[in-house]
PDB file of C-alpha atoms in Angstrom:
ATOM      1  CA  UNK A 751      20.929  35.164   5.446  1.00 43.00           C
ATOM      2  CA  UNK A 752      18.272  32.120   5.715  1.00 47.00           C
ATOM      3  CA  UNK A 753      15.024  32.120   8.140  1.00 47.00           C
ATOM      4  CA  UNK A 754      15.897  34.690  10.333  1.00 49.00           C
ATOM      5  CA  UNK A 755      18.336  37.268   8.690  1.00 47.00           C
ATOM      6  CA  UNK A 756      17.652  40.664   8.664  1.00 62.00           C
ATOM      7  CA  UNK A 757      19.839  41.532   5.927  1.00 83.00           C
ATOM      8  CA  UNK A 758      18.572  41.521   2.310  1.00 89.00           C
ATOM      9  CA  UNK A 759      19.864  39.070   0.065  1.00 91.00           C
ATOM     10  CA  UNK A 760      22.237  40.135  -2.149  1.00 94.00           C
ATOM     11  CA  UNK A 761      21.614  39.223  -5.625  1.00 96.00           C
ATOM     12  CA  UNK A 762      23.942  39.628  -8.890  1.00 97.00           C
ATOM     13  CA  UNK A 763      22.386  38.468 -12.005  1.00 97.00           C
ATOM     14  CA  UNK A 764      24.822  38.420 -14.888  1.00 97.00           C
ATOM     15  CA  UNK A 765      23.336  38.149 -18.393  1.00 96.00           C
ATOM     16  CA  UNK A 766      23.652  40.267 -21.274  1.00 95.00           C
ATOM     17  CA  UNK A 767      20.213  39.644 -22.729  1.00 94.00           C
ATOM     18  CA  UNK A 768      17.880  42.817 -21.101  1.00 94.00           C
ATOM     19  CA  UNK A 769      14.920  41.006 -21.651  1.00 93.00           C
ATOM     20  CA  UNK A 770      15.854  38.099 -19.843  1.00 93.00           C
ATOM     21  CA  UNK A 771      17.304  40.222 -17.204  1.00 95.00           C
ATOM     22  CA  UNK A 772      13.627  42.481 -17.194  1.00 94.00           C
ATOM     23  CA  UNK A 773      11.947  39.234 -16.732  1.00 92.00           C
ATOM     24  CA  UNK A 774      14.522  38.282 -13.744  1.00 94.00           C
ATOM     25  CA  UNK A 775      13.903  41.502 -12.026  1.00 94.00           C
ATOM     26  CA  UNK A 776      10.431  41.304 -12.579  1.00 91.00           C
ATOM     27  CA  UNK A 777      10.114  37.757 -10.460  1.00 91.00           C
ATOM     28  CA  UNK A 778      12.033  38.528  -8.099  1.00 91.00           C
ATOM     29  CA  UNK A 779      10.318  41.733  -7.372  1.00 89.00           C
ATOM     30  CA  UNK A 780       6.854  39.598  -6.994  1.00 82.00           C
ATOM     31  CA  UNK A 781       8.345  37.851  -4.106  1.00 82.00           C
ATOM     32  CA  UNK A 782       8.600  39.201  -0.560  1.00 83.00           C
ATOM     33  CA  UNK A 783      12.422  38.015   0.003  1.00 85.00           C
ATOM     34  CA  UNK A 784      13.843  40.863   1.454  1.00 89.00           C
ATOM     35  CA  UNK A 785      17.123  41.419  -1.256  1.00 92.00           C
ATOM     36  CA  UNK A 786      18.759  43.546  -3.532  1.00 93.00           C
ATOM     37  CA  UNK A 787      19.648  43.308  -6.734  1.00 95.00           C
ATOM     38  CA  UNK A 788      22.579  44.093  -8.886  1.00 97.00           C
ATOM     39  CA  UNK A 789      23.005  43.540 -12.782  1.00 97.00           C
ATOM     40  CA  UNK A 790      25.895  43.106 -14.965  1.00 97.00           C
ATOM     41  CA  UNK A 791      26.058  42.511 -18.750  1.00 95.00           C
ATOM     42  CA  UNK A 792      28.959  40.365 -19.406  1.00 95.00           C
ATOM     43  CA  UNK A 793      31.759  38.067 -17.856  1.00 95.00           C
ATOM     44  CA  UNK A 794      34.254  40.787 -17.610  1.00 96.00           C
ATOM     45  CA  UNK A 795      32.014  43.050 -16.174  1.00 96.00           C
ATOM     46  CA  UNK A 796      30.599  40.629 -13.765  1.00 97.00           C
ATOM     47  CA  UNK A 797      34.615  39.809 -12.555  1.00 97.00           C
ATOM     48  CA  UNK A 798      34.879  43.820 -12.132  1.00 96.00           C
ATOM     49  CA  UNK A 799      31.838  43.769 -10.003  1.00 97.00           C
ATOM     50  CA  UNK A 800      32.859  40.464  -7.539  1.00 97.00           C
ATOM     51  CA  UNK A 801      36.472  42.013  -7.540  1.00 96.00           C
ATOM     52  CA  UNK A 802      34.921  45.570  -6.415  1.00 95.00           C
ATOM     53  CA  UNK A 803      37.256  47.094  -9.323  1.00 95.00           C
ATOM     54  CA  UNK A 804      37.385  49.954 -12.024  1.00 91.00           C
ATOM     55  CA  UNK A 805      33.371  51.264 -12.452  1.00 93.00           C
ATOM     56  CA  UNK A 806      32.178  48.452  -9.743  1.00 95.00           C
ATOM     57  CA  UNK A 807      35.116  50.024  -6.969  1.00 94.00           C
ATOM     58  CA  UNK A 808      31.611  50.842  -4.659  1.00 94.00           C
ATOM     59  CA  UNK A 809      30.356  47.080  -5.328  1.00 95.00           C
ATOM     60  CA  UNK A 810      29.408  45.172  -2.389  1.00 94.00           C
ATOM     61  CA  UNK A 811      30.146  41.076  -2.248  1.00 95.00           C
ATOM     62  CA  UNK A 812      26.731  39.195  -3.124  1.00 96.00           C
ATOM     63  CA  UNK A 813      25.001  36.296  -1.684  1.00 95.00           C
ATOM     64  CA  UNK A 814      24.750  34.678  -5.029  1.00 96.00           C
ATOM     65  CA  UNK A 815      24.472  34.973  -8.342  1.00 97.00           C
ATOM     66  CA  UNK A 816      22.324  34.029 -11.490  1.00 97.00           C
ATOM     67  CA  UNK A 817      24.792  33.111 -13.760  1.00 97.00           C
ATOM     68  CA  UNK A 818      24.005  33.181 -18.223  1.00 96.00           C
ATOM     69  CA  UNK A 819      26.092  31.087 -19.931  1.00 95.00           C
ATOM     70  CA  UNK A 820      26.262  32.243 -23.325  1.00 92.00           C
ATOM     71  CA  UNK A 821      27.888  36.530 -23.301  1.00 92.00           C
ATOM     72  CA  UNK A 822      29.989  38.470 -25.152  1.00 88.00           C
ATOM     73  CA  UNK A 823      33.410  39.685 -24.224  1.00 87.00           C
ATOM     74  CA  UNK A 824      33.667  36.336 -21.262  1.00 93.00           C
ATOM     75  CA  UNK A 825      31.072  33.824 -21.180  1.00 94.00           C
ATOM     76  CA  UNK A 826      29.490  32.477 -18.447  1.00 95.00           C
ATOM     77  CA  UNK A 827      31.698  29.344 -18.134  1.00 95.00           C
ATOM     78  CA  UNK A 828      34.955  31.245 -18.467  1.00 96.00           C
ATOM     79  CA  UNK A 829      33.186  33.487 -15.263  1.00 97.00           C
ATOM     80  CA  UNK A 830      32.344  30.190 -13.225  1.00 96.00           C
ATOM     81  CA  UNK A 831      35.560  29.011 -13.141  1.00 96.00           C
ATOM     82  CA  UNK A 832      37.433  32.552 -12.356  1.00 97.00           C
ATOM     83  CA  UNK A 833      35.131  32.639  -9.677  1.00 97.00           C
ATOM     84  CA  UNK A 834      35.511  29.382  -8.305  1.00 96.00           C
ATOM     85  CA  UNK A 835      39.331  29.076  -8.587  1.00 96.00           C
ATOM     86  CA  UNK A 836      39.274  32.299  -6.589  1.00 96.00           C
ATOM     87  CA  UNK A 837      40.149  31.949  -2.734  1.00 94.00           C
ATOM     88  CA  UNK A 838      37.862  35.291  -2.020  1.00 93.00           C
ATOM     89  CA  UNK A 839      35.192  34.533  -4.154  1.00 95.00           C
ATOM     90  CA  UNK A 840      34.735  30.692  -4.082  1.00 95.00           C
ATOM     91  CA  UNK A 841      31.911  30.445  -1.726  1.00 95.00           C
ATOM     92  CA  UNK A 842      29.384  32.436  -3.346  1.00 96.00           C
ATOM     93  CA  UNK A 843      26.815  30.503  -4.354  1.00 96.00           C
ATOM     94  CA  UNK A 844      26.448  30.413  -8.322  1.00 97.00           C
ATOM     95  CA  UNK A 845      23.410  29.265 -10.187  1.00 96.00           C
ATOM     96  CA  UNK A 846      23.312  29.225 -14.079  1.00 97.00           C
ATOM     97  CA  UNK A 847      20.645  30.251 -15.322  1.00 95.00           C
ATOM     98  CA  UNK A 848      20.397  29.478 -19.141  1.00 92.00           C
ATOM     99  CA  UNK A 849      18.697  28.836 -22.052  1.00 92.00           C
ATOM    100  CA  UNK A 850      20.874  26.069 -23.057  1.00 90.00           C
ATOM    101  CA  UNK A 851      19.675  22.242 -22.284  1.00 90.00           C
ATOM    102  CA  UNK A 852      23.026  20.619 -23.798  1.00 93.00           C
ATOM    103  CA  UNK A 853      24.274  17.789 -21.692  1.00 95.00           C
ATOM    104  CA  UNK A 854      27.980  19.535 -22.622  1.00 95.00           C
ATOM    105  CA  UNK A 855      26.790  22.966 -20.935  1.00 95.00           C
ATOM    106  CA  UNK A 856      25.705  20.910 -17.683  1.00 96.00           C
ATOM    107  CA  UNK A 857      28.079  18.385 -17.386  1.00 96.00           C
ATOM    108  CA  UNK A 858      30.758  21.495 -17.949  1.00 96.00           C
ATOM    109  CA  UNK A 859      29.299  23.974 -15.042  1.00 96.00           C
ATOM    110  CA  UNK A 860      28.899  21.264 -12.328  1.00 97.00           C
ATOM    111  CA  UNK A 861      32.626  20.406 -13.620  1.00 96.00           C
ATOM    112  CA  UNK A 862      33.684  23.761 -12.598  1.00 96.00           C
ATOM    113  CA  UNK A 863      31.254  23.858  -9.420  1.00 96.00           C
ATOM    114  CA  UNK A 864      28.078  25.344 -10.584  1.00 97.00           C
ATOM    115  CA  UNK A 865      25.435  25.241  -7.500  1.00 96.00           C
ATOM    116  CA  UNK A 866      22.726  24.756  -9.139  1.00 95.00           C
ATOM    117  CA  UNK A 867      21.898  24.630 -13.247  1.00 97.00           C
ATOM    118  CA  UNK A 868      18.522  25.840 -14.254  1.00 95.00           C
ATOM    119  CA  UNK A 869      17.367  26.023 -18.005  1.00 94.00           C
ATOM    120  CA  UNK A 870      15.197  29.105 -18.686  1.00 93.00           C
ATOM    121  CA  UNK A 871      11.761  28.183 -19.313  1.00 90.00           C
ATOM    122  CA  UNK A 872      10.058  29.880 -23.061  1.00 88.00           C
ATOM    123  CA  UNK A 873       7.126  30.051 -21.046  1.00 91.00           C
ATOM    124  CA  UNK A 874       6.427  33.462 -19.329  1.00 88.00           C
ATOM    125  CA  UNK A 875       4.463  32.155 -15.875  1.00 91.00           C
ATOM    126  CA  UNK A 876       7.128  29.188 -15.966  1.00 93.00           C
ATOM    127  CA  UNK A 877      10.423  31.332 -16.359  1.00 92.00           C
ATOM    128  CA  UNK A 878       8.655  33.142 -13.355  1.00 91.00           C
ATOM    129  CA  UNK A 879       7.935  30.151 -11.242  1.00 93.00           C
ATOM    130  CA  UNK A 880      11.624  29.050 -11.882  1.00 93.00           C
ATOM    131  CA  UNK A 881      13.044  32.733 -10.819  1.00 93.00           C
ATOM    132  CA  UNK A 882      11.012  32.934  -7.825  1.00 91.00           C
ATOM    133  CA  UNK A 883      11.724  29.324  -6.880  1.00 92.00           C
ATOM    134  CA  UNK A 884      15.444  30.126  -6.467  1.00 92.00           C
ATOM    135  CA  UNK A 885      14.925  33.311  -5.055  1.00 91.00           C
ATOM    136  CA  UNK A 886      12.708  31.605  -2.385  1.00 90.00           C
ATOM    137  CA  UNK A 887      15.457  28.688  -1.949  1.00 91.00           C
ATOM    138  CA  UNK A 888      18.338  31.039  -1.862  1.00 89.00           C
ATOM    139  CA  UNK A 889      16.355  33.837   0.394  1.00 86.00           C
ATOM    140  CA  UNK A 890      14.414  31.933   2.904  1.00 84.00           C
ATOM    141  CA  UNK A 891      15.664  27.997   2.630  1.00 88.00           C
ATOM    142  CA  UNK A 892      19.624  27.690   2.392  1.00 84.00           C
ATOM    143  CA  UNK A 893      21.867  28.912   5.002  1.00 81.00           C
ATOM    144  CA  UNK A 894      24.647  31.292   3.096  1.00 81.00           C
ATOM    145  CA  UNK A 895      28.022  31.848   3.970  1.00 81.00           C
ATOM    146  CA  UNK A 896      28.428  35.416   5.616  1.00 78.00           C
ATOM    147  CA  UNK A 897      29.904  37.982   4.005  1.00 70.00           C
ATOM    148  CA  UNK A 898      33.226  38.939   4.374  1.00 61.00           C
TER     149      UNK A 898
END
């Protein structure tokens, strides 16, 4: 991926809130990173997707992923740390991308190797600014691992 990639950036957002993930889609569509983007609605389904399993079997591995914290079913945390004890799925970049500003919720995701933790701006043009800032960082600046 990076400067001169001619893939698309593969993008999974997991968050169960559809305006939040219309609002995702949304900024990153405004930017002119090539990518594509995949959404899931929960933890488990998110685990189904990265393990290319049950309704996901077609699923292909992402470049990163825009991780909510707070889901139903298996929350962002308990997803963060499947992912990062997993020997397949440990190097994809995962950035939470919350609502939450608790020093707990922070503290905890860099604990279980977040990449990045970004609170979710109220704001409309701000929550877009922050989206397309890590779409721009993740698309154009930082040098991701290659697929496998």
């Amino acid at each position: 991926m990076g400067v001169d990639s001619p893939q698309p950036v593969r993008i999974l957002v997991v968050d169960d809130d559809p305006g939040d993930v219309l609002m995702i889609e949304e900024a990153l569509a405004d930017s002119d990173v090539d990518k594509i983007i995949d959404v899931v609605s929960d933890g488990e389904e998110a685990m189904e997707f990265l393990r290319a399993e049950g309704r996901h079997e077609q699923a292909r591995r992402p470049d990163v992923i825009l991780l909510d914290l707070n889901m139903p079913r298996m929350d962002g945390r308990q997803v963060l740390g499947a992912v990062k004890q997993d020997e397949d799925l440990r190097t994809i970049p995962i950035v939470v991308l919350t609502t939450s500003n608790a020093d707990t919720d922070i503290v905890g995701s860099y604990t279980l190797q977040a990449n990045a933790y970004v609170t979710k701006p109220i704001d409309l043009d701000d929550f877009n600014d922050v989206v397309r800032r890590i779409d721009e960082f993740f698309g154009r600046v930082v040098v991701l691992p290659k697929r496998i």
